[in-house]
PDB file of C-alpha atoms in Angstrom:
ATOM      1  CA  MET A 112      31.486 -40.940  -9.879  1.00  0.00           C
ATOM      2  CA  ALA A 113      29.347 -39.300 -12.537  1.00  0.00           C
ATOM      3  CA  THR A 114      26.322 -41.097 -11.169  1.00  0.00           C
ATOM      4  CA  ARG A 115      26.886 -39.757  -7.656  1.00  0.00           C
ATOM      5  CA  THR A 116      27.324 -36.240  -9.032  1.00  0.00           C
ATOM      6  CA  GLY A 117      24.134 -36.543 -11.025  1.00  0.00           C
ATOM      7  CA  THR A 118      22.285 -37.839  -7.980  1.00  0.00           C
ATOM      8  CA  SER A 119      23.542 -34.952  -5.840  1.00  0.00           C
ATOM      9  CA  ALA A 120      22.462 -32.436  -8.480  1.00  0.00           C
ATOM     10  CA  GLY A 121      19.032 -34.047  -8.640  1.00  0.00           C
ATOM     11  CA  VAL A 122      18.618 -33.908  -4.876  1.00  0.00           C
ATOM     12  CA  SER A 123      19.741 -30.265  -4.846  1.00  0.00           C
ATOM     13  CA  THR A 124      17.274 -29.369  -7.600  1.00  0.00           C
ATOM     14  CA  GLY A 125      14.499 -31.228  -5.804  1.00  0.00           C
ATOM     15  CA  ARG A 126      15.170 -29.309  -2.594  1.00  0.00           C
ATOM     16  CA  SER A 127      15.232 -25.994  -4.470  1.00  0.00           C
ATOM     17  CA  ASN A 128      11.926 -26.799  -6.111  1.00  0.00           C
ATOM     18  CA  GLN A 129      10.407 -27.775  -2.770  1.00  0.00           C
ATOM     19  CA  LYS A 130      11.601 -24.521  -1.205  1.00  0.00           C
ATOM     20  CA  LEU A 131      10.101 -22.568  -4.079  1.00  0.00           C
ATOM     21  CA  ARG A 132       6.788 -24.413  -3.718  1.00  0.00           C
ATOM     22  CA  THR A 133       6.749 -23.739   0.023  1.00  0.00           C
ATOM     23  CA  ARG A 134       7.525 -20.053  -0.442  1.00  0.00           C
ATOM     24  CA  THR A 135       4.870 -19.744  -3.137  1.00  0.00           C
ATOM     25  CA  ALA A 136       2.319 -21.464  -0.906  1.00  0.00           C
ATOM     26  CA  ILE A 137       3.042 -19.029   1.921  1.00  0.00           C
ATOM     27  CA  VAL A 138       2.745 -15.974  -0.344  1.00  0.00           C
ATOM     28  CA  ASP A 139      -0.443 -17.296  -1.956  1.00  0.00           C
ATOM     29  CA  ALA A 140      -1.968 -17.968   1.465  1.00  0.00           C
ATOM     30  CA  ALA A 141      -1.060 -14.457   2.581  1.00  0.00           C
ATOM     31  CA  ARG A 142      -2.567 -12.975  -0.575  1.00  0.00           C
ATOM     32  CA  GLN A 143      -5.810 -14.903  -0.099  1.00  0.00           C
ATOM     33  CA  LEU A 144      -6.054 -13.909   3.560  1.00  0.00           C
ATOM     34  CA  ILE A 145      -5.367 -10.259   2.684  1.00  0.00           C
ATOM     35  CA  GLY A 146      -8.158 -10.402   0.120  1.00  0.00           C
ATOM     36  CA  THR A 147     -10.721 -11.191   2.816  1.00  0.00           C
ATOM     37  CA  GLY A 148     -10.067  -7.838   4.490  1.00  0.00           C
ATOM     38  CA  GLY A 149      -9.822  -9.607   7.848  1.00  0.00           C
ATOM     39  CA  GLU A 150      -7.004  -9.800  10.365  1.00  0.00           C
ATOM     40  CA  VAL A 151      -3.681 -10.913   8.928  1.00  0.00           C
ATOM     41  CA  THR A 152      -1.208 -12.689  11.198  1.00  0.00           C
ATOM     42  CA  MET A 153       1.725 -15.002  10.623  1.00  0.00           C
ATOM     43  CA  PRO A 154       0.048 -17.935  12.448  1.00  0.00           C
ATOM     44  CA  ALA A 155      -3.083 -17.574  10.289  1.00  0.00           C
ATOM     45  CA  ILE A 156      -1.013 -17.440   7.106  1.00  0.00           C
ATOM     46  CA  ALA A 157       1.004 -20.492   8.157  1.00  0.00           C
ATOM     47  CA  ARG A 158      -2.184 -22.469   8.846  1.00  0.00           C
ATOM     48  CA  ALA A 159      -3.622 -21.520   5.461  1.00  0.00           C
ATOM     49  CA  ALA A 160      -0.362 -22.514   3.749  1.00  0.00           C
ATOM     50  CA  LEU A 161      -0.301 -25.839   5.645  1.00  0.00           C
ATOM     51  CA  VAL A 162       3.117 -25.125   7.138  1.00  0.00           C
ATOM     52  CA  SER A 163       4.310 -24.446  10.654  1.00  0.00           C
ATOM     53  CA  GLU A 164       4.730 -20.888  11.879  1.00  0.00           C
ATOM     54  CA  ALA A 165       8.442 -21.574  12.300  1.00  0.00           C
ATOM     55  CA  THR A 166       8.643 -22.562   8.638  1.00  0.00           C
ATOM     56  CA  ALA A 167       6.910 -19.339   7.593  1.00  0.00           C
ATOM     57  CA  TYR A 168       9.446 -17.333   9.576  1.00  0.00           C
ATOM     58  CA  ARG A 169      12.309 -19.207   7.903  1.00  0.00           C
ATOM     59  CA  TYR A 170      11.154 -17.796   4.582  1.00  0.00           C
ATOM     60  CA  PHE A 171      10.105 -14.364   5.833  1.00  0.00           C
ATOM     61  CA  PRO A 172      11.790 -12.700   8.832  1.00  0.00           C
ATOM     62  CA  ASP A 173       8.689 -10.720   9.770  1.00  0.00           C
ATOM     63  CA  LEU A 174       5.065 -10.115   8.804  1.00  0.00           C
ATOM     64  CA  PRO A 175       5.678  -6.807   6.945  1.00  0.00           C
ATOM     65  CA  SER A 176       8.142  -8.431   4.551  1.00  0.00           C
ATOM     66  CA  LEU A 177       5.646 -11.192   3.771  1.00  0.00           C
ATOM     67  CA  ILE A 178       2.754  -8.764   3.316  1.00  0.00           C
ATOM     68  CA  SER A 179       4.880  -6.591   1.048  1.00  0.00           C
ATOM     69  CA  GLU A 180       5.650  -9.535  -1.207  1.00  0.00           C
ATOM     70  CA  ALA A 181       2.036 -10.677  -1.197  1.00  0.00           C
ATOM     71  CA  LEU A 182       0.858  -7.185  -2.180  1.00  0.00           C
ATOM     72  CA  ALA A 183       3.467  -6.728  -4.903  1.00  0.00           C
ATOM     73  CA  GLY A 184       1.592  -6.095  -8.129  1.00  0.00           C
ATOM     74  CA  VAL A 185      -1.807  -5.910  -6.407  1.00  0.00           C
ATOM     75  CA  TRP A 186      -1.954  -2.114  -6.625  1.00  0.00           C
ATOM     76  CA  PRO A 187      -1.945  -0.891 -10.233  1.00  0.00           C
ATOM     77  CA  PRO A 188       0.542   1.761 -11.393  1.00  0.00           C
ATOM     78  CA  PRO A 189      -0.684   5.329 -10.728  1.00  0.00           C
ATOM     79  CA  ALA A 190      -1.400   6.006 -14.410  1.00  0.00           C
ATOM     80  CA  ASP A 191      -3.622   2.920 -14.594  1.00  0.00           C
ATOM     81  CA  ALA A 192      -5.352   3.721 -11.311  1.00  0.00           C
ATOM     82  CA  LEU A 193      -6.178   7.240 -12.465  1.00  0.00           C
ATOM     83  CA  ALA A 194      -7.134   6.237 -16.011  1.00  0.00           C
ATOM     84  CA  PRO A 195     -10.791   7.330 -15.501  1.00  0.00           C
ATOM     85  CA  VAL A 196      -9.604  10.935 -14.960  1.00  0.00           C
ATOM     86  CA  ALA A 197      -6.690  10.814 -17.389  1.00  0.00           C
ATOM     87  CA  ASP A 198      -8.271  13.449 -19.637  1.00  0.00           C
ATOM     88  CA  SER A 199      -8.946  15.850 -16.758  1.00  0.00           C
ATOM     89  CA  ALA A 200      -6.615  18.794 -16.228  1.00  0.00           C
ATOM     90  CA  ASP A 201      -8.340  19.656 -12.953  1.00  0.00           C
ATOM     91  CA  PRO A 202      -6.029  18.713 -10.056  1.00  0.00           C
ATOM     92  CA  VAL A 203      -8.956  18.916  -7.628  1.00  0.00           C
ATOM     93  CA  GLU A 204     -10.967  16.318  -9.521  1.00  0.00           C
ATOM     94  CA  ARG A 205      -7.894  14.158  -9.949  1.00  0.00           C
ATOM     95  CA  ILE A 206      -6.859  14.230  -6.280  1.00  0.00           C
ATOM     96  CA  ALA A 207     -10.420  13.460  -5.182  1.00  0.00           C
ATOM     97  CA  PHE A 208     -10.443  10.401  -7.419  1.00  0.00           C
ATOM     98  CA  ALA A 209      -6.979   9.328  -6.214  1.00  0.00           C
ATOM     99  CA  CYS A 210      -8.008   9.696  -2.577  1.00  0.00           C
ATOM    100  CA  GLU A 211     -11.148   7.599  -2.981  1.00  0.00           C
ATOM    101  CA  PHE A 212      -9.302   4.988  -5.019  1.00  0.00           C
ATOM    102  CA  LEU A 213      -6.651   4.561  -2.334  1.00  0.00           C
ATOM    103  CA  LEU A 214      -9.013   4.493   0.626  1.00  0.00           C
ATOM    104  CA  ARG A 215     -11.382   2.009  -1.014  1.00  0.00           C
ATOM    105  CA  GLY A 216      -8.405  -0.226  -1.703  1.00  0.00           C
ATOM    106  CA  ILE A 217      -7.290   0.082   1.906  1.00  0.00           C
ATOM    107  CA  LEU A 218     -10.748  -0.869   3.163  1.00  0.00           C
ATOM    108  CA  ALA A 219     -10.651  -3.981   0.979  1.00  0.00           C
ATOM    109  CA  ARG A 220      -7.289  -4.984   2.488  1.00  0.00           C
ATOM    110  CA  GLN A 221      -7.505  -3.328   5.857  1.00  0.00           C
ATOM    111  CA  GLY A 222      -6.359  -6.326   7.898  1.00  0.00           C
ATOM    112  CA  ALA A 223      -3.028  -6.321   6.080  1.00  0.00           C
ATOM    113  CA  VAL A 224      -2.718  -2.537   6.196  1.00  0.00           C
ATOM    114  CA  ARG A 225      -3.405  -2.475   9.932  1.00  0.00           C
ATOM    115  CA  ALA A 226      -0.793  -5.177  10.458  1.00  0.00           C
ATOM    116  CA  MET A 227       1.760  -3.141   8.517  1.00  0.00           C
ATOM    117  CA  ILE A 228       1.006   0.021  10.499  1.00  0.00           C
ATOM    118  CA  SER A 229       1.201  -1.877  13.792  1.00  0.00           C
ATOM    119  CA  ALA A 230       4.517  -3.439  12.838  1.00  0.00           C
ATOM    120  CA  THR A 231       6.087  -0.146  11.843  1.00  0.00           C
ATOM    121  CA  ILE A 232       4.972   1.499  15.078  1.00  0.00           C
ATOM    122  CA  THR A 233       6.529  -1.190  17.248  1.00  0.00           C
ATOM    123  CA  ARG A 234       9.494  -1.749  14.915  1.00  0.00           C
ATOM    124  CA  PRO A 235      10.241   1.479  13.017  1.00  0.00           C
ATOM    125  CA  GLU A 236      13.084  -0.172  11.138  1.00  0.00           C
ATOM    126  CA  THR A 237      10.494  -2.132   9.133  1.00  0.00           C
ATOM    127  CA  VAL A 238       8.944   1.047   7.728  1.00  0.00           C
ATOM    128  CA  THR A 239      10.854   0.492   4.468  1.00  0.00           C
ATOM    129  CA  ASN A 240       8.609  -2.516   3.851  1.00  0.00           C
ATOM    130  CA  ARG A 241       5.485  -0.348   3.686  1.00  0.00           C
ATOM    131  CA  LEU A 242       4.259   0.282   0.206  1.00  0.00           C
ATOM    132  CA  GLY A 243       4.278   3.964  -0.763  1.00  0.00           C
ATOM    133  CA  VAL A 244       1.189   3.721  -2.946  1.00  0.00           C
ATOM    134  CA  ARG A 245      -0.186   7.061  -1.760  1.00  0.00           C
ATOM    135  CA  PHE A 246       2.852   9.014  -2.950  1.00  0.00           C
ATOM    136  CA  GLY A 247       2.651   7.709  -6.487  1.00  0.00           C
ATOM    137  CA  LEU A 248      -1.072   8.483  -6.654  1.00  0.00           C
ATOM    138  CA  ILE A 249      -0.615  11.993  -5.273  1.00  0.00           C
ATOM    139  CA  ASP A 250       2.244  12.760  -7.664  1.00  0.00           C
ATOM    140  CA  HIS A 251       0.258  11.549 -10.652  1.00  0.00           C
ATOM    141  CA  ALA A 252      -2.923  13.338  -9.589  1.00  0.00           C
ATOM    142  CA  LEU A 253      -1.051  16.631  -9.304  1.00  0.00           C
ATOM    143  CA  LEU A 254       0.642  16.444 -12.708  1.00  0.00           C
ATOM    144  CA  PRO A 255      -1.462  19.401 -13.990  1.00  0.00           C
ATOM    145  CA  LEU A 256       0.283  21.574 -11.365  1.00  0.00           C
ATOM    146  CA  GLN A 257       3.785  20.387 -12.242  1.00  0.00           C
ATOM    147  CA  ASP A 258       4.432  23.164 -14.754  1.00  0.00           C
ATOM    148  CA  THR A 259       2.526  25.850 -12.861  1.00  0.00           C
ATOM    149  CA  LEU A 260       2.741  25.757  -9.080  1.00  0.00           C
ATOM    150  CA  GLY A 261       5.636  23.317  -9.325  1.00  0.00           C
ATOM    151  CA  GLN A 262       7.630  25.939 -11.224  1.00  0.00           C
ATOM    152  CA  THR A 263       6.460  29.186  -9.625  1.00  0.00           C
ATOM    153  CA  ASP A 264       6.550  27.991  -6.010  1.00  0.00           C
ATOM    154  CA  PRO A 265       8.257  24.610  -5.616  1.00  0.00           C
ATOM    155  CA  GLU A 266       8.079  24.752  -1.816  1.00  0.00           C
ATOM    156  CA  ALA A 267       4.321  25.369  -1.855  1.00  0.00           C
ATOM    157  CA  PHE A 268       3.957  22.460  -4.272  1.00  0.00           C
ATOM    158  CA  ALA A 269       6.032  20.221  -2.015  1.00  0.00           C
ATOM    159  CA  GLN A 270       4.006  21.323   1.015  1.00  0.00           C
ATOM    160  CA  LEU A 271       0.753  20.498  -0.768  1.00  0.00           C
ATOM    161  CA  LYS A 272       2.047  16.988  -1.397  1.00  0.00           C
ATOM    162  CA  ARG A 273       3.020  16.622   2.257  1.00  0.00           C
ATOM    163  CA  ASP A 274      -0.392  17.871   3.385  1.00  0.00           C
ATOM    164  CA  LEU A 275      -2.134  15.438   1.065  1.00  0.00           C
ATOM    165  CA  ALA A 276       0.052  12.565   2.265  1.00  0.00           C
ATOM    166  CA  VAL A 277      -1.484  13.047   5.714  1.00  0.00           C
ATOM    167  CA  VAL A 278      -5.042  12.918   4.367  1.00  0.00           C
ATOM    168  CA  VAL A 279      -4.735  10.424   1.534  1.00  0.00           C
ATOM    169  CA  SER A 280      -3.645   7.667   3.877  1.00  0.00           C
ATOM    170  CA  ALA A 281      -4.617   4.624   5.889  1.00  0.00           C
ATOM    171  CA  GLU A 282      -3.819   6.499   9.095  1.00  0.00           C
ATOM    172  CA  ALA A 283      -6.376   9.193   8.282  1.00  0.00           C
ATOM    173  CA  LEU A 284      -8.964   6.590   7.300  1.00  0.00           C
ATOM    174  CA  PHE A 285      -8.564   4.609  10.506  1.00  0.00           C
ATOM    175  CA  THR A 286      -8.641   7.776  12.609  1.00  0.00           C
ATOM    176  CA  LEU A 287     -12.010   8.606  11.077  1.00  0.00           C
ATOM    177  CA  THR A 288     -13.430   5.104  11.535  1.00  0.00           C
ATOM    178  CA  ASP A 289     -11.854   4.036  14.819  1.00  0.00           C
ATOM    179  CA  LEU A 290     -11.649   7.297  16.755  1.00  0.00           C
ATOM    180  CA  CYS A 291     -14.306   9.502  15.152  1.00  0.00           C
ATOM    181  CA  GLY A 292     -16.824   6.697  14.792  1.00  0.00           C
ATOM    182  CA  LEU A 293     -17.587   7.218  11.113  1.00  0.00           C
ATOM    183  CA  GLY A 294     -18.731   4.396   8.878  1.00  0.00           C
ATOM    184  CA  PRO A 295     -16.438   3.407   5.996  1.00  0.00           C
ATOM    185  CA  ASP A 296     -18.328   5.432   3.377  1.00  0.00           C
ATOM    186  CA  GLU A 297     -18.552   8.490   5.619  1.00  0.00           C
ATOM    187  CA  ALA A 298     -14.856   8.241   6.410  1.00  0.00           C
ATOM    188  CA  VAL A 299     -13.895   8.059   2.741  1.00  0.00           C
ATOM    189  CA  ALA A 300     -16.150  11.001   1.907  1.00  0.00           C
ATOM    190  CA  SER A 301     -14.656  13.061   4.736  1.00  0.00           C
ATOM    191  CA  ALA A 302     -11.084  12.408   3.626  1.00  0.00           C
ATOM    192  CA  VAL A 303     -11.950  13.154  -0.005  1.00  0.00           C
ATOM    193  CA  ARG A 304     -13.514  16.500   1.007  1.00  0.00           C
ATOM    194  CA  THR A 305     -10.373  17.432   2.920  1.00  0.00           C
ATOM    195  CA  ALA A 306      -8.115  16.437   0.017  1.00  0.00           C
ATOM    196  CA  ARG A 307     -10.239  18.535  -2.345  1.00  0.00           C
ATOM    197  CA  ARG A 308     -10.113  21.573  -0.047  1.00  0.00           C
ATOM    198  CA  LEU A 309      -6.350  21.384   0.365  1.00  0.00           C
ATOM    199  CA  THR A 310      -5.879  21.250  -3.398  1.00  0.00           C
ATOM    200  CA  GLU A 311      -8.453  23.977  -4.060  1.00  0.00           C
ATOM    201  CA  ALA A 312      -6.682  26.260  -1.586  1.00  0.00           C
ATOM    202  CA  ALA A 313      -3.336  25.693  -3.300  1.00  0.00           C
ATOM    203  CA  VAL A 314      -4.851  26.448  -6.708  1.00  0.00           C
ATOM    204  CA  ARG A 315      -6.479  29.657  -5.396  1.00  0.00           C
ATOM    205  CA  GLU A 316      -3.209  30.899  -3.924  1.00  0.00           C
ATOM    206  CA  MET A 317      -1.496  30.251  -7.234  1.00  0.00           C
ATOM    207  CA  GLN A 318      -3.942  32.501  -9.138  1.00  0.00           C
TER     208      GLN A 318
END
């Protein structure tokens, strides 16, 4: 009896380990595909992971959930991302840096970002799977205004963050490249200029 129990436990452990290996292979394949900046699809990820598409869907119900797991930990915390401007008390300089940092990162992973945007347009319920990297960067970049504008006019401060969330975003970047015909560098520069102007205007009104 003890032998059968031990055998069953061994089989169970073996299956658990195999499931873990399969899941890890799928996530690793997704991460590698994302790193190319090219199109990211479930069939392509499954092929790279050497599993069937049906198997990939057994582990992840949809592409956004898989991309979210693959991107977990890829973006550094806001304080680390903005370390080069950590000593600056100028919110304009800080938001410009944050904007460029985010958009350059999006360009490097744009296939995955486009897939996430597409999924959340067609299936809004998956929007919770989208990483809110921009919000953390904006909040951290605007820390110098926390005790000034944030205290004297909280609504204006909140509105500035909302305005910046429109500009410091993948949607803005792809509008500039896809619809306005700008090259990647031009698009980043355009968005950074707009982010700077929005912040400069808020600082002027505060004075």
